[in-house]
Amino acid sequence: DTEVTQTPKHLVMGMTNKKSLKCEQHMGHRAMYWYKQKAKKPPELMFVYSYEKLSINESVPSRFSPECPNSSLLNLHLHALQPEDSALYLCASSQGPSGSTDTQYFGPGTRLTVL
Amino acid sequence: RKEVEQDPGPFNVPEGATVAFNCTYSNSASQSFFWYRQDCRKEPKLLMSVYSSGNEDGRFTAQLNRASQYISLLIRDSKLSDSATYLCVVNRNQGGKLIFGQGTELSVKP
């Protein structure tokens, strides 16, 4: 079963709010990813965790803060976002460490609107 | 020039048609190759991995030509449910970063 779950499905927040996105997988995958996708564009990588350690940060602004509490969970903490941060936030996981070329499986995403 | 380039869409085809998508990649260090499909407002879902020997899954056939740095996807007997955006994706094995093409939108009409 290649299932990645994400909560919440939808999130509306003001620019002064603090919120968190959650991602979970129970496939024993060792790499987890956060992507951001704007309408009509492909996903853009934000962060990669490999064996629960941050291995890639694609120069993401500090108002996005990732956290990997354990091998199954990945969080994205949001603070002081801007309206242009409104997008679909996708989590993905893959079996091997992040240096491998394993297939990445995506969760259903959180659709974020920043007012 | 983008690292992964796909045919611009949209492709509008009747049911039962055969449709081919092409994709080129510029980095010869690329190591693994995929086609994902993405329905409107949903997540990308893996359609097929792509191998040099070619691979087929039902109505779908994918081919990789490493010498030409070219990837293709053929859909035979297209169905209404094939309507989606098809993403050509390459992994350069640099930390797991996937390089996505811009996607090709397919619309299959009755």
Short mmCIF file of C-alpha atoms in Angstrom, two decimals:
data_model
loop_
_atom_site.label_atom_id
_atom_site.label_comp_id
_atom_site.label_asym_id
_atom_site.label_seq_id
_atom_site.Cartn_x
_atom_site.Cartn_y
_atom_site.Cartn_z
CA ASP A 1 0.00 0.00 0.00
CA THR A 2 1.64 3.21 -1.21
CA GLU A 3 -0.26 5.69 0.94
CA VAL A 4 0.86 9.06 2.18
CA THR A 5 -1.71 10.99 4.21
CA GLN A 6 -1.85 14.72 4.80
CA THR A 7 -3.90 16.90 7.12
CA PRO A 8 -5.69 19.19 6.87
CA LYS A 9 -7.08 18.95 3.33
CA HIS A 10 -7.79 22.67 3.26
CA LEU A 11 -6.44 25.51 5.39
CA VAL A 12 -7.28 29.20 5.39
CA MET A 13 -5.07 31.41 7.53
CA GLY A 14 -4.32 35.05 8.09
CA MET A 15 -0.88 36.53 7.70
CA THR A 16 -0.35 36.70 11.47
CA ASN A 17 -1.44 33.12 12.19
CA LYS A 18 0.73 30.13 13.05
CA LYS A 19 -0.40 26.78 11.67
CA SER A 20 1.09 23.39 10.87
CA LEU A 21 0.68 20.92 8.05
CA LYS A 22 1.08 17.23 8.82
CA CYS A 23 2.18 14.30 6.70
CA GLU A 24 2.32 10.63 7.61
CA GLN A 25 3.45 7.44 5.90
CA HIS A 26 3.60 3.88 7.23
CA MET A 27 5.50 2.28 4.37
CA GLY A 28 8.87 2.31 6.14
CA HIS A 29 10.13 4.92 3.71
CA ARG A 30 13.31 6.69 4.82
CA ALA A 31 13.04 9.87 2.78
CA MET A 32 10.24 12.45 2.97
CA TYR A 33 9.71 15.60 0.98
CA TRP A 34 7.72 18.84 0.96
CA TYR A 35 6.69 20.37 -2.35
CA LYS A 36 4.76 23.52 -3.22
CA GLN A 37 2.57 23.63 -6.31
CA LYS A 38 0.92 26.69 -7.81
CA ALA A 39 -1.93 26.41 -10.30
CA LYS A 40 -0.93 25.20 -13.77
CA LYS A 41 2.69 24.70 -12.66
CA PRO A 42 4.63 21.55 -11.73
CA PRO A 43 5.52 20.88 -8.08
CA GLU A 44 8.58 22.70 -6.70
CA LEU A 45 10.75 21.01 -4.11
CA MET A 46 11.02 22.78 -0.76
CA PHE A 47 12.66 20.36 1.71
CA VAL A 48 14.02 16.81 1.84
CA TYR A 49 14.46 14.70 4.95
CA SER A 50 16.57 11.56 4.83
CA TYR A 51 16.67 9.28 7.87
CA GLU A 52 14.88 12.04 9.83
CA LYS A 53 17.58 14.61 9.08
CA LEU A 54 17.13 17.64 6.86
CA SER A 55 19.23 17.01 3.76
CA ILE A 56 17.96 19.66 1.34
CA ASN A 57 16.48 23.12 1.87
CA GLU A 58 15.79 24.73 -1.48
CA SER A 59 16.37 28.26 -0.14
CA VAL A 60 12.88 28.34 1.34
CA PRO A 61 11.99 31.46 3.39
CA SER A 62 12.20 30.98 7.16
CA ARG A 63 8.45 31.50 7.54
CA PHE A 64 8.29 27.82 6.50
CA SER A 65 9.84 25.53 9.11
CA PRO A 66 9.96 21.77 8.57
CA GLU A 67 10.16 19.17 11.29
CA CYS A 68 10.54 15.39 11.22
CA PRO A 69 9.58 14.04 14.68
CA ASN A 70 10.08 10.41 13.60
CA SER A 71 10.50 8.29 10.52
CA SER A 72 6.77 8.25 9.75
CA LEU A 73 5.88 11.89 10.34
CA LEU A 74 6.74 15.15 8.65
CA ASN A 75 5.41 18.55 9.67
CA LEU A 76 5.57 21.95 8.04
CA HIS A 77 5.16 24.85 10.46
CA LEU A 78 3.83 28.05 8.96
CA HIS A 79 4.19 31.54 10.42
CA ALA A 80 3.67 35.04 9.04
CA LEU A 81 2.87 33.80 5.56
CA GLN A 82 2.12 36.04 2.61
CA PRO A 83 -0.82 35.78 0.20
CA GLU A 84 1.59 34.59 -2.52
CA ASP A 85 2.27 31.51 -0.37
CA SER A 86 -1.23 30.28 -1.20
CA ALA A 87 -0.73 26.99 -3.03
CA LEU A 88 -1.13 23.21 -2.83
CA TYR A 89 1.45 21.79 -0.43
CA LEU A 90 2.37 18.22 -1.24
CA CYS A 91 4.21 15.71 0.89
CA ALA A 92 5.97 12.75 -0.69
CA SER A 93 8.01 9.80 0.50
CA SER A 94 10.41 7.32 -1.06
CA GLN A 95 11.84 4.04 0.13
CA GLY A 96 15.54 4.65 0.06
CA PRO A 97 17.62 7.48 1.42
CA SER A 98 17.20 10.73 -0.41
CA GLY A 99 20.24 10.03 -2.58
CA SER A 100 18.54 7.15 -4.29
CA THR A 101 16.44 7.25 -7.39
CA ASP A 102 13.47 5.48 -5.84
CA THR A 103 9.96 6.40 -6.85
CA GLN A 104 8.37 9.17 -4.83
CA TYR A 105 4.76 8.74 -3.73
CA PHE A 106 2.70 11.84 -3.11
CA GLY A 107 0.05 12.57 -0.52
CA PRO A 108 -3.22 14.29 -1.48
CA GLY A 109 -1.91 17.69 -0.47
CA THR A 110 -3.10 20.56 1.69
CA ARG A 111 -4.67 23.44 -0.20
CA LEU A 112 -3.53 26.56 1.64
CA THR A 113 -5.08 29.99 1.28
CA VAL A 114 -3.41 32.95 2.98
CA LEU A 115 -5.63 36.00 3.42
CA ARG B 1 16.11 26.17 -21.70
CA LYS B 2 14.32 24.07 -19.08
CA GLU B 3 16.05 20.88 -17.92
CA VAL B 4 12.97 18.79 -18.77
CA GLU B 5 10.82 19.88 -21.68
CA GLN B 6 7.51 18.46 -22.76
CA ASP B 7 5.18 18.98 -25.70
CA PRO B 8 3.02 21.98 -24.99
CA GLY B 9 -0.68 21.14 -24.61
CA PRO B 10 -3.49 20.87 -24.49
CA PHE B 11 -4.10 17.73 -26.51
CA ASN B 12 -7.78 17.31 -27.37
CA VAL B 13 -8.52 13.84 -28.74
CA PRO B 14 -11.62 11.70 -29.31
CA GLU B 15 -12.20 8.53 -27.33
CA GLY B 16 -10.36 5.60 -28.84
CA ALA B 17 -7.55 7.72 -30.27
CA THR B 18 -3.88 6.98 -29.82
CA VAL B 19 -1.92 9.85 -28.36
CA ALA B 20 1.83 10.26 -27.90
CA PHE B 21 3.64 12.54 -25.49
CA ASN B 22 7.28 13.44 -25.91
CA CYS B 23 9.78 14.72 -23.39
CA THR B 24 13.45 15.66 -23.59
CA TYR B 25 15.92 16.17 -20.77
CA SER B 26 19.18 18.05 -20.92
CA ASN B 27 21.26 16.58 -18.09
CA SER B 28 23.00 13.39 -19.18
CA ALA B 29 23.60 12.51 -15.50
CA SER B 30 19.87 11.83 -15.08
CA GLN B 31 19.36 8.37 -13.71
CA SER B 32 15.71 7.53 -13.37
CA PHE B 33 12.67 8.56 -15.31
CA PHE B 34 8.95 8.57 -14.66
CA TRP B 35 5.59 9.58 -16.01
CA TYR B 36 3.14 10.87 -13.44
CA ARG B 37 -0.45 11.87 -14.09
CA GLN B 38 -2.16 14.62 -12.19
CA ASP B 39 -5.90 15.16 -12.15
CA CYS B 40 -7.26 18.66 -11.58
CA ARG B 41 -6.69 19.76 -7.97
CA LYS B 42 -5.24 16.36 -7.00
CA GLU B 43 -1.76 15.05 -6.29
CA PRO B 44 0.58 13.62 -8.93
CA LYS B 45 0.26 9.84 -9.13
CA LEU B 46 2.88 7.57 -10.59
CA LEU B 47 1.79 6.23 -13.95
CA MET B 48 4.95 4.41 -14.98
CA SER B 49 8.65 4.25 -14.42
CA VAL B 50 10.52 4.38 -17.72
CA TYR B 51 13.34 2.04 -18.71
CA SER B 52 15.70 1.85 -21.66
CA SER B 53 14.18 -1.47 -22.65
CA GLY B 54 10.75 0.14 -22.82
CA ASN B 55 7.84 -0.90 -20.72
CA GLU B 56 4.16 -1.45 -21.24
CA ASP B 57 1.23 -1.45 -18.85
CA GLY B 58 -2.04 -2.18 -20.57
CA ARG B 59 -2.79 0.68 -22.94
CA PHE B 60 0.29 2.63 -21.87
CA THR B 61 3.78 2.24 -23.32
CA ALA B 62 6.81 4.23 -22.20
CA GLN B 63 10.17 4.43 -23.92
CA LEU B 64 13.52 5.92 -22.96
CA ASN B 65 16.30 6.76 -25.38
CA ARG B 66 19.36 7.69 -23.33
CA ALA B 67 21.47 8.56 -26.37
CA SER B 68 18.92 11.12 -27.54
CA GLN B 69 17.84 12.03 -23.98
CA TYR B 70 14.27 11.49 -24.99
CA ILE B 71 11.31 9.94 -23.17
CA SER B 72 7.93 9.08 -24.65
CA LEU B 73 4.53 7.93 -23.50
CA LEU B 74 2.00 6.32 -25.82
CA ILE B 75 -1.62 5.92 -24.82
CA ARG B 76 -3.70 3.61 -27.00
CA ASP B 77 -7.52 3.46 -27.15
CA SER B 78 -7.81 6.55 -24.99
CA LYS B 79 -10.66 6.75 -22.48
CA LEU B 80 -12.48 9.71 -21.01
CA SER B 81 -10.82 8.86 -17.69
CA ASP B 82 -7.38 9.44 -19.24
CA SER B 83 -8.07 13.19 -19.21
CA ALA B 84 -5.41 14.66 -16.93
CA THR B 85 -2.07 16.44 -16.99
CA TYR B 86 0.87 14.15 -17.72
CA LEU B 87 4.16 15.07 -16.07
CA CYS B 88 7.51 13.88 -17.35
CA VAL B 89 9.83 13.56 -14.36
CA VAL B 90 13.56 12.94 -14.08
CA ASN B 91 15.68 12.11 -11.02
CA ARG B 92 19.34 13.09 -11.22
CA ASN B 93 20.12 11.24 -7.98
CA GLN B 94 21.16 14.46 -6.30
CA GLY B 95 19.47 14.24 -2.94
CA GLY B 96 16.26 12.92 -4.38
CA LYS B 97 15.33 16.10 -6.20
CA LEU B 98 12.83 15.39 -8.95
CA ILE B 99 12.94 17.58 -12.02
CA PHE B 100 9.46 18.04 -13.48
CA GLY B 101 8.48 19.01 -16.97
CA GLN B 102 5.76 21.63 -17.25
CA GLY B 103 3.16 18.95 -17.94
CA THR B 104 0.98 18.21 -20.94
CA GLU B 105 -2.76 18.48 -20.55
CA LEU B 106 -4.82 15.77 -22.22
CA SER B 107 -8.54 16.09 -22.78
CA VAL B 108 -10.35 13.03 -24.18
CA LYS B 109 -13.76 13.85 -25.61
CA PRO B 110 -16.71 11.52 -26.31
#
